[in-house]
Short mmCIF file of C-alpha atoms in Angstrom, two decimals:
data_model
loop_
_atom_site.label_atom_id
_atom_site.label_comp_id
_atom_site.label_asym_id
_atom_site.label_seq_id
_atom_site.Cartn_x
_atom_site.Cartn_y
_atom_site.Cartn_z
CA MET D 1 14.66 -15.73 -11.53
CA VAL D 2 15.00 -12.15 -10.40
CA ASP D 3 18.19 -10.35 -10.86
CA ALA D 4 17.78 -7.82 -7.70
CA ALA D 5 21.19 -6.15 -8.45
CA ASN D 6 20.49 -5.49 -11.87
CA LEU D 7 17.01 -4.22 -10.98
CA LEU D 8 18.56 -1.92 -8.39
CA GLU D 9 20.95 -0.55 -10.84
CA GLU D 10 18.14 0.40 -13.15
CA ALA D 11 16.12 1.86 -10.50
CA ARG D 12 19.00 3.89 -9.38
CA GLN D 13 19.14 5.41 -12.97
CA GLY D 14 15.45 6.43 -12.58
CA ASN D 15 13.71 3.18 -14.08
CA ARG D 16 10.35 3.07 -12.31
CA ARG D 17 9.43 -0.14 -13.81
CA SER D 18 12.49 -1.78 -12.07
CA LEU D 19 11.94 -0.02 -9.03
CA ALA D 20 8.20 -1.39 -8.94
CA LYS D 21 9.62 -4.95 -9.90
CA LEU D 22 12.49 -4.76 -7.00
CA LEU D 23 9.74 -3.71 -4.50
CA THR D 24 7.58 -6.79 -5.46
CA TYR D 25 10.45 -8.94 -5.02
CA LEU D 26 11.35 -7.68 -1.65
CA GLU D 27 7.78 -7.86 -0.57
CA GLU D 28 7.67 -11.46 -1.42
CA GLY D 29 10.45 -12.16 0.68
CA GLY D 30 13.56 -11.82 -1.79
CA LYS D 31 16.94 -11.02 -0.41
CA SER D 32 17.74 -7.19 -0.55
CA PRO D 33 20.69 -6.31 -2.97
CA LEU D 34 21.97 -3.73 -0.58
CA GLU D 35 24.21 -5.24 2.02
CA TYR D 36 24.35 -2.36 4.43
CA GLY D 37 21.21 -0.31 3.54
CA ARG D 38 20.35 2.83 5.25
CA GLY D 39 17.63 5.29 4.69
CA LYS D 40 15.41 7.39 7.03
CA SER D 41 11.81 7.36 6.91
CA LEU D 42 8.67 9.12 8.31
CA GLY D 43 6.03 6.94 9.91
CA ILE D 44 2.39 8.23 9.71
CA THR D 45 0.33 6.34 12.05
CA GLY D 46 -3.17 6.82 13.81
CA PRO D 47 -6.76 5.51 14.11
CA PRO D 48 -8.61 4.45 11.02
CA GLY D 49 -10.39 7.49 9.52
CA VAL D 50 -8.74 10.47 10.89
CA GLY D 51 -7.23 11.31 7.48
CA LYS D 52 -3.89 9.95 7.24
CA SER D 53 -3.92 9.38 3.52
CA SER D 54 -5.30 12.72 2.83
CA LEU D 55 -2.78 14.24 5.01
CA ILE D 56 -0.04 12.69 3.18
CA GLY D 57 -1.66 13.81 0.07
CA LYS D 58 -1.20 17.43 0.97
CA LEU D 59 2.30 16.82 2.39
CA ILE D 60 3.06 15.42 -0.97
CA ASP D 61 1.90 18.74 -2.56
CA GLU D 62 4.02 20.79 -0.35
CA TRP D 63 7.16 18.63 -0.92
CA LEU D 64 6.43 19.30 -4.52
CA ASN D 65 6.33 22.90 -4.24
CA LEU D 66 9.69 22.77 -2.53
CA GLY D 67 11.12 20.84 -5.48
CA GLU D 68 11.65 17.50 -3.30
CA THR D 69 10.80 14.11 -4.14
CA VAL D 70 8.53 11.59 -2.10
CA ALA D 71 8.08 7.75 -1.91
CA VAL D 72 5.11 6.54 0.20
CA LEU D 73 4.52 2.87 1.16
CA ALA D 74 1.13 2.91 2.20
CA VAL D 75 -0.07 -0.04 4.14
CA ASP D 76 -3.84 -1.54 4.49
CA PRO D 77 -4.80 -4.38 6.01
CA SER D 78 -5.41 -7.86 4.24
CA SER D 79 -8.45 -9.85 4.84
CA PRO D 80 -8.03 -12.65 7.56
CA ILE D 81 -10.66 -14.82 5.84
CA SER D 82 -9.90 -14.52 1.91
CA GLY D 83 -6.36 -13.05 1.90
CA GLY D 84 -7.39 -10.43 -0.25
CA ALA D 85 -7.23 -6.65 0.41
CA LEU D 86 -8.85 -3.29 -0.88
CA LEU D 87 -5.94 -0.80 -1.09
CA GLY D 88 -7.50 2.58 -1.10
CA ASP D 89 -4.89 4.72 0.13
CA ARG D 90 -3.64 6.35 -3.10
CA MET D 91 -7.07 7.51 -4.16
CA ARG D 92 -7.05 10.12 -1.13
CA MET D 93 -3.43 11.31 -2.40
CA VAL D 94 -4.88 13.51 -5.44
CA ASN D 95 -1.74 14.38 -6.97
CA ALA D 96 0.28 11.24 -6.45
CA ASP D 97 -0.30 9.86 -9.88
CA SER D 98 0.95 12.67 -12.20
CA SER D 99 4.25 13.75 -11.13
CA ASP D 100 7.76 12.00 -11.70
CA SER D 101 8.75 13.07 -8.24
CA VAL D 102 6.24 11.05 -6.54
CA PHE D 103 6.08 7.44 -5.99
CA VAL D 104 3.39 5.46 -4.20
CA ARG D 105 3.13 1.79 -3.73
CA SER D 106 0.19 0.19 -1.72
CA LEU D 107 1.05 -2.73 0.40
CA ALA D 108 -1.27 -5.19 2.08
CA THR D 109 -0.35 -6.49 5.61
CA ARG D 110 -0.77 -10.08 4.28
CA ASN D 111 -1.71 -10.72 8.03
CA HIS D 112 1.49 -9.86 9.54
CA PRO D 113 1.02 -9.08 13.21
CA GLY D 114 1.56 -5.66 14.18
CA GLY D 115 0.07 -4.51 10.73
CA LEU D 116 3.36 -3.62 9.36
CA MET D 117 5.89 -6.03 7.51
CA ASN D 118 9.39 -7.01 7.82
CA CYS D 119 9.85 -6.21 4.14
CA LEU D 120 9.46 -2.65 4.87
CA THR D 121 13.03 -2.11 5.86
CA PRO D 122 14.60 -3.29 2.70
CA MET D 123 12.06 -1.21 0.60
CA ILE D 124 13.03 1.89 2.60
CA GLU D 125 16.77 1.23 1.94
CA VAL D 126 16.16 0.60 -1.58
CA LEU D 127 14.13 3.93 -2.00
CA SER D 128 16.77 5.81 -0.28
CA GLU D 129 19.30 4.33 -2.45
CA CYS D 130 17.42 5.32 -5.53
CA GLY D 131 17.56 8.97 -4.20
CA TRP D 132 14.03 9.40 -2.87
CA GLU D 133 14.23 12.28 -0.48
CA ASN D 134 11.28 11.92 1.60
CA ILE D 135 10.13 8.27 2.42
CA VAL D 136 6.76 7.95 4.02
CA ILE D 137 5.37 4.86 5.63
CA GLU D 138 1.51 4.95 6.17
CA THR D 139 0.57 2.42 8.79
CA VAL D 140 -2.87 0.79 8.83
CA GLY D 141 -5.34 2.41 10.95
CA SER D 142 -4.01 1.59 14.42
CA GLY D 143 -4.91 1.58 18.05
CA GLN D 144 -3.47 2.69 21.27
CA SER D 145 -0.78 0.02 21.65
CA GLU D 146 0.32 -0.59 18.23
CA THR D 147 4.03 0.57 18.18
CA ARG D 148 5.39 -1.34 15.60
CA VAL D 149 5.82 1.54 13.27
CA VAL D 150 8.81 2.38 15.40
CA ALA D 151 10.77 -0.48 13.89
CA PHE D 152 10.59 1.28 10.44
CA ALA D 153 10.41 4.85 10.95
CA ASP D 154 12.85 7.43 12.22
CA ILE D 155 10.16 9.99 12.84
CA VAL D 156 6.90 9.11 14.05
CA VAL D 157 3.87 11.35 13.36
CA LEU D 158 0.64 10.53 15.22
CA VAL D 159 -2.55 11.74 13.48
CA ASP D 160 -5.73 12.20 15.49
CA GLY D 161 -9.01 13.92 14.76
CA PRO D 162 -11.54 15.82 16.85
CA ASP D 163 -14.07 14.18 18.88
CA ARG D 164 -11.93 11.01 19.68
CA GLY D 165 -12.98 10.78 23.30
CA ASP D 166 -12.14 12.91 26.47
CA ILE D 167 -8.78 13.81 28.13
CA ILE D 168 -8.54 10.28 29.73
CA GLN D 169 -8.08 9.02 26.32
CA ALA D 170 -5.00 11.24 25.76
CA GLU D 171 -3.67 10.36 29.12
CA LYS D 172 -3.35 6.57 28.22
CA SER D 173 0.16 5.09 27.49
CA GLY D 174 0.98 3.51 24.16
CA ILE D 175 1.74 5.00 20.84
CA ILE D 176 1.24 8.62 22.12
CA GLU D 177 4.38 8.35 23.98
CA MET D 178 6.42 7.38 20.85
CA ALA D 179 5.11 10.20 18.80
CA ASP D 180 7.71 12.72 17.75
CA LEU D 181 4.82 15.16 16.42
CA ILE D 182 1.18 14.89 16.99
CA VAL D 183 -1.35 16.34 14.25
CA ILE D 184 -5.00 16.90 14.99
CA ASN D 185 -6.35 16.73 11.70
CA LYS D 186 -9.78 17.80 10.31
CA SER D 187 -9.23 21.22 12.09
CA ASP D 188 -11.99 22.79 9.97
CA LEU D 189 -14.26 20.67 12.13
CA LYS D 190 -15.55 21.92 15.51
CA ASN D 191 -13.78 20.49 18.54
CA ALA D 192 -10.58 20.26 16.88
CA GLN D 193 -9.20 22.91 18.91
CA LYS D 194 -10.31 21.24 21.92
CA ALA D 195 -8.90 17.90 21.16
CA ALA D 196 -5.47 19.34 20.47
CA ASP D 197 -5.78 21.10 23.81
CA SER D 198 -6.60 18.01 25.65
CA ILE D 199 -3.64 16.28 24.34
CA ARG D 200 -1.36 19.17 24.95
CA SER D 201 -2.60 19.19 28.59
CA ALA D 202 -2.16 15.45 29.02
CA LEU D 203 1.54 15.61 27.69
CA SER D 204 2.30 18.76 29.94
CA PHE D 205 3.69 16.72 32.63
CA ASN D 206 6.37 15.07 30.56
CA GLU D 207 9.89 16.67 30.32
CA GLU D 208 10.21 16.56 26.71
CA SER D 209 6.61 16.37 24.87
CA PRO D 210 6.07 16.42 21.12
CA LYS D 211 4.48 19.48 19.52
CA VAL D 212 0.76 19.20 18.82
CA PHE D 213 -0.30 20.90 15.36
CA LEU D 214 -3.76 21.27 14.00
CA SER D 215 -4.08 20.47 10.24
CA SER D 216 -6.91 20.27 7.72
CA ALA D 217 -6.32 18.11 4.64
CA HIS D 218 -9.53 19.91 3.37
CA THR D 219 -8.39 23.69 3.60
CA GLY D 220 -4.52 22.99 3.81
CA GLU D 221 -4.31 24.77 7.04
CA GLY D 222 -1.17 23.60 9.21
CA ILE D 223 0.59 21.67 6.21
CA LYS D 224 3.37 24.12 5.73
CA GLU D 225 4.21 24.28 9.52
CA ILE D 226 4.30 20.56 9.74
CA ILE D 227 6.76 20.22 6.92
CA ASN D 228 8.94 22.89 8.67
CA GLU D 229 8.75 21.14 11.74
CA LEU D 230 9.64 17.78 10.05
CA LYS D 231 12.81 19.20 8.69
CA ILE D 232 14.23 19.96 12.17
CA LEU D 233 12.97 17.09 14.07
CA GLN D 234 15.54 14.60 15.08
CA SER D 235 14.94 11.08 16.17
CA PRO D 236 15.18 10.88 19.99
CA LEU D 237 18.33 8.78 20.96
CA ILE D 238 16.30 6.44 23.35
CA ARG D 239 14.46 5.34 20.06
CA ASN D 240 17.16 3.28 18.81
CA ARG D 241 16.87 0.46 21.34
CA MET D 242 13.18 0.45 20.77
CA ARG D 243 13.87 0.34 17.12
CA VAL D 244 16.12 -2.75 17.47
CA ARG D 245 13.56 -4.42 19.67
CA GLU D 246 10.69 -4.12 17.49
CA ARG D 247 12.74 -5.07 14.32
CA LEU D 248 13.87 -8.27 16.06
CA ILE D 249 10.25 -9.01 17.12
CA SER D 250 9.23 -8.24 13.72
CA ALA D 251 11.62 -10.64 12.01
CA TRP D 252 10.88 -13.43 14.49
CA ASP D 253 7.04 -12.67 13.68
CA SER D 254 8.14 -13.33 9.77
CA VAL D 255 10.20 -16.38 10.65
CA LEU D 256 7.11 -17.98 12.52
CA LEU D 257 4.83 -17.00 9.66
CA GLU D 258 7.01 -18.38 7.09
CA SER D 259 7.51 -21.64 8.71
CA GLU D 260 6.34 -24.34 6.79
CA SER D 261 4.86 -26.35 9.87
CA LEU D 262 2.86 -23.42 10.91
CA GLU D 263 -0.45 -24.52 9.26
CA ILE D 264 0.09 -28.23 10.20
CA LEU D 265 0.57 -27.24 13.69
CA ILE D 266 -2.68 -25.04 13.78
CA SER D 267 -4.55 -28.06 12.28
CA GLU D 268 -3.11 -30.29 15.31
CA ILE D 269 -3.85 -27.82 18.06
CA GLU D 270 -7.39 -27.46 16.32
CA ASP D 271 -8.16 -31.27 16.30
CA GLY D 272 -6.98 -31.30 20.01
CA LYS D 273 -3.97 -33.66 19.17
CA ILE D 274 -1.33 -31.18 20.67
CA SER D 275 -1.51 -28.27 22.95
CA ILE D 276 -0.29 -24.55 22.25
CA SER D 277 2.86 -25.34 24.53
CA GLU D 278 3.63 -28.44 22.69
CA ALA D 279 3.33 -26.53 19.41
CA ILE D 280 5.83 -23.96 20.61
CA GLU D 281 8.27 -26.57 21.76
CA MET D 282 8.03 -28.07 18.27
CA ILE D 283 8.56 -24.87 16.46
CA ARG D 284 11.75 -24.35 18.55
CA ASN D 285 12.99 -27.99 18.15
CA HIS D 286 12.30 -27.57 14.31
CA ASN D 287 14.47 -24.31 14.42
CA LYS D 288 17.13 -25.95 16.31
CA THR D 289 17.56 -28.85 13.76
CA SER D 290 17.34 -26.74 10.75
CA LYS D 291 20.26 -24.71 12.14
CA SER D 292 22.58 -27.83 12.46
CA MET N 1 -3.28 -11.17 -8.06
CA ARG N 2 -2.57 -7.71 -7.81
CA ILE N 3 -5.42 -5.79 -9.73
CA VAL N 4 -6.11 -1.93 -10.43
CA ILE N 5 -9.68 -0.98 -10.68
CA ALA N 6 -9.64 2.52 -12.25
CA LYS N 7 -12.29 5.17 -13.30
CA PRO N 8 -10.82 6.63 -16.46
CA GLY N 9 -11.92 10.24 -17.70
CA LEU N 10 -14.91 12.41 -16.37
CA ASP N 11 -17.39 9.83 -14.89
CA GLY N 12 -18.63 10.26 -11.32
CA HIS N 13 -20.44 7.00 -11.06
CA ASP N 14 -18.06 4.26 -9.16
CA ARG N 15 -20.83 2.14 -7.36
CA GLY N 16 -19.94 -0.51 -9.92
CA ALA N 17 -16.38 0.00 -9.60
CA LYS N 18 -16.40 -0.38 -5.89
CA VAL N 19 -18.73 -3.45 -6.09
CA ILE N 20 -16.09 -5.17 -8.35
CA ALA N 21 -13.08 -4.05 -6.23
CA ARG N 22 -14.87 -5.76 -3.17
CA ALA N 23 -15.70 -8.94 -5.02
CA LEU N 24 -12.29 -9.20 -6.21
CA ARG N 25 -11.04 -8.68 -2.80
CA ASP N 26 -13.04 -11.45 -1.58
CA GLY N 27 -11.92 -13.67 -4.08
CA GLY N 28 -8.32 -13.38 -2.29
CA ASN N 29 -6.75 -10.44 -4.76
CA GLU N 30 -5.03 -7.26 -3.58
CA VAL N 31 -7.12 -4.62 -5.08
CA ILE N 32 -5.91 -1.06 -5.76
CA TYR N 33 -8.76 1.34 -6.20
CA THR N 34 -7.74 4.40 -8.10
CA GLY N 35 -10.57 7.01 -7.37
CA LEU N 36 -12.70 8.88 -9.69
CA ARG N 37 -11.56 10.89 -12.91
CA ARG N 38 -7.93 9.45 -13.60
CA THR N 39 -6.28 10.21 -16.74
CA PRO N 40 -4.95 7.35 -19.10
CA GLU N 41 -1.38 8.32 -18.25
CA GLU N 42 -2.26 8.39 -14.57
CA ILE N 43 -3.75 4.91 -14.76
CA VAL N 44 -0.60 3.52 -16.63
CA ARG N 45 1.63 5.09 -13.89
CA ILE N 46 -0.46 3.52 -11.09
CA VAL N 47 -0.33 0.06 -12.80
CA ASN N 48 3.40 0.26 -13.34
CA ASP N 49 4.19 1.61 -9.85
CA GLU N 50 1.96 -0.88 -8.13
CA ASP N 51 3.35 -3.65 -10.27
CA ALA N 52 -0.22 -4.94 -10.83
CA ASP N 53 -1.10 -8.07 -12.88
CA ALA N 54 -4.34 -6.96 -14.24
CA LEU N 55 -6.19 -3.75 -14.85
CA GLY N 56 -10.16 -3.23 -14.57
CA LEU N 57 -11.42 -0.13 -16.26
CA SER N 58 -15.02 1.05 -15.38
CA THR N 59 -16.42 3.59 -17.68
CA LEU N 60 -20.31 4.87 -17.97
CA SER N 61 -19.76 8.06 -19.76
CA GLY N 62 -19.53 6.86 -23.55
CA ALA N 63 -15.90 7.67 -23.81
CA HIS N 64 -14.85 4.18 -23.72
CA ASP N 65 -13.86 4.06 -27.42
CA VAL N 66 -11.30 6.89 -26.80
CA LEU N 67 -10.10 6.38 -23.25
CA ILE N 68 -9.60 2.55 -23.27
CA PRO N 69 -7.64 2.27 -26.54
CA LYS N 70 -5.46 5.12 -25.15
CA VAL N 71 -4.84 3.09 -22.13
CA SER N 72 -3.98 0.02 -24.25
CA THR N 73 -1.41 2.03 -26.35
CA LEU N 74 0.29 3.53 -23.20
CA LEU N 75 0.36 0.21 -21.58
CA ARG N 76 2.43 -1.13 -24.69
CA GLN N 77 4.40 1.80 -24.75
CA GLU N 78 5.54 1.58 -21.21
CA GLY N 79 6.34 -2.18 -21.75
CA LEU N 80 3.61 -3.52 -19.61
CA ASN N 81 2.45 -5.98 -22.01
CA HIS N 82 1.90 -8.86 -19.58
CA VAL N 83 -0.98 -6.84 -17.65
CA VAL N 84 -4.31 -8.42 -18.22
CA VAL N 85 -6.99 -5.62 -18.88
CA PHE N 86 -10.81 -5.99 -18.66
CA ALA N 87 -13.43 -3.39 -18.83
CA GLY N 88 -16.83 -2.95 -17.51
CA GLY N 89 -19.89 -0.36 -17.29
CA ILE N 90 -21.75 0.98 -20.44
CA ILE N 91 -20.15 -0.56 -23.35
CA PRO N 92 -22.45 -1.16 -26.45
CA MET N 93 -22.17 -4.51 -28.32
CA ASP N 94 -21.12 -2.73 -31.54
CA ASP N 95 -18.02 -1.27 -29.89
CA ARG N 96 -16.59 -4.45 -28.14
CA GLU N 97 -15.18 -6.04 -31.15
CA ASP N 98 -12.81 -3.14 -31.64
CA LEU N 99 -11.78 -3.18 -27.99
CA TYR N 100 -11.05 -6.90 -28.28
CA ASN N 101 -8.74 -6.26 -31.08
CA LYS N 102 -6.87 -3.88 -28.98
CA GLY N 103 -6.33 -6.55 -26.42
CA ILE N 104 -8.94 -5.87 -23.98
CA ARG N 105 -9.84 -9.69 -22.64
CA ALA N 106 -13.33 -9.30 -21.25
CA ILE N 107 -16.07 -6.94 -21.12
CA PHE N 108 -18.46 -7.22 -18.16
CA GLY N 109 -21.85 -5.14 -18.98
CA PRO N 110 -24.96 -4.79 -16.96
CA GLY N 111 -26.12 -7.97 -15.60
CA SER N 112 -22.70 -9.53 -15.33
CA THR N 113 -22.21 -11.32 -11.91
CA THR N 114 -19.40 -10.95 -9.53
CA SER N 115 -18.75 -14.62 -9.82
CA GLU N 116 -18.47 -14.59 -13.54
CA ILE N 117 -15.50 -11.89 -13.15
CA LEU N 118 -13.79 -14.18 -10.70
CA ASP N 119 -14.39 -17.19 -13.16
CA PHE N 120 -12.62 -14.87 -15.85
CA LEU N 121 -9.67 -14.37 -13.58
CA GLU N 122 -9.44 -18.02 -12.85
CA VAL N 123 -9.04 -18.71 -16.65
CA VAL N 124 -6.44 -15.74 -16.84
CA VAL N 125 -4.07 -17.57 -14.38
CA GLU N 126 -4.48 -20.70 -16.04
CA ARG N 127 -3.51 -19.18 -19.29
CA LYS N 128 -0.51 -17.33 -17.72
CA VAL N 129 0.55 -20.82 -16.14
CA ARG N 130 0.43 -22.32 -19.77
CA ASN N 131 2.18 -19.42 -21.38
CA LYS N 132 -0.83 -18.45 -23.56
CA PRO N 133 -1.56 -15.01 -24.55
CA VAL N 134 -3.66 -13.05 -22.14
CA GLY N 135 -1.62 -9.66 -21.58
CA ILE N 136 -2.75 -6.42 -23.19
CA GLY N 137 0.55 -6.47 -25.36
CA GLU N 138 0.50 -10.13 -26.29
CA GLU N 139 -1.27 -11.75 -29.37
CA SER N 140 -4.79 -10.98 -29.48
CA GLY N 141 -7.45 -13.46 -30.56
CA TRP N 142 -8.69 -14.83 -26.95
CA CYS N 143 -11.19 -13.37 -24.97
CA TRP N 144 -13.70 -14.12 -22.54
CA ASP N 145 -17.15 -15.00 -23.79
CA GLY N 146 -18.60 -16.39 -20.43
#
């Protein structure tokens, strides 16, 4: 039996072992020891391979220079086949393993829809409660319409790279509209400036469009500027409703995934015994009966 | 299981570590790969922060007899006695006994198969369930002999 309140108390006093154990407990669906948690976090999202982890590595260095602490929750996908995962984000954050002011935890999606798990909310709250000043969520490499990060992050940074397509790509709706800051990473490569210009141009018709920064995790260009901008960025008011909505949907996904009957229903649909609509009806009725 | 695969010390060869990481992933484990050239202190910190159940150390540099005991000592100091440690790479037969005595539970040299490593982990899980010593800081004596 895990004593979450006790672990929290020890973690508050700086015990990393207790913090690590508490995060595991929350990841496995344990109830948060904080009744009214709070905690602001920074979500870093963007397509696979644009350099999210390397960029976070550089941000960590800059925060450390400023004497601030950083906790990172880095999410990578689980295999839909084996359930296993290769979590390789922290290897890009070069100085993450040697400072008492940095805490990095790798998390597997465990096939949660949207690529982010419900447990992130209590994890952010616990990290904040334990005094971590900058809390960063790194999402899995994401596509255009993956906006779940809004549920967990107060400020969303969209990272992209050069040569990611023509201007029409930047004109498309989706995550780009949720971004509070856009970073074109790998600015040491050619076409980075062009990519930044395309995105700026695409966003220029909006009343309030996010700033677009160029950065290089290789040379360190733009990192200081990003940190300065993050210090003054405020979460937009309209974001709150979206956040509640995404949180609710995320929580609902968790309820469904944790439902005991899910696997049985999948088998029955597969064997043609019931239809998908019938399965939905059964899940609804089951939820009703378990409430009474 | 959550397993950290680490490359301690000055050693630039990680093909083996990557193959192992992938095999463990396909076996349904969550594998955290540290990347190259980690110090024993860094490795222990990673194992702690990631709340890992096991640690695989890959070394081909010849410094296994210094680095692996150092990791073992630090893990115990940090109270991470439950962590199961195994090793791989180039570790001569003559050096193995000493490592086993320091709580390393398996050493996979050239010619080992990925399925053998998964078999080892299966036995590890079984021993954990039965409360038999298998962690780095638990009573030594048992090690994997295929």
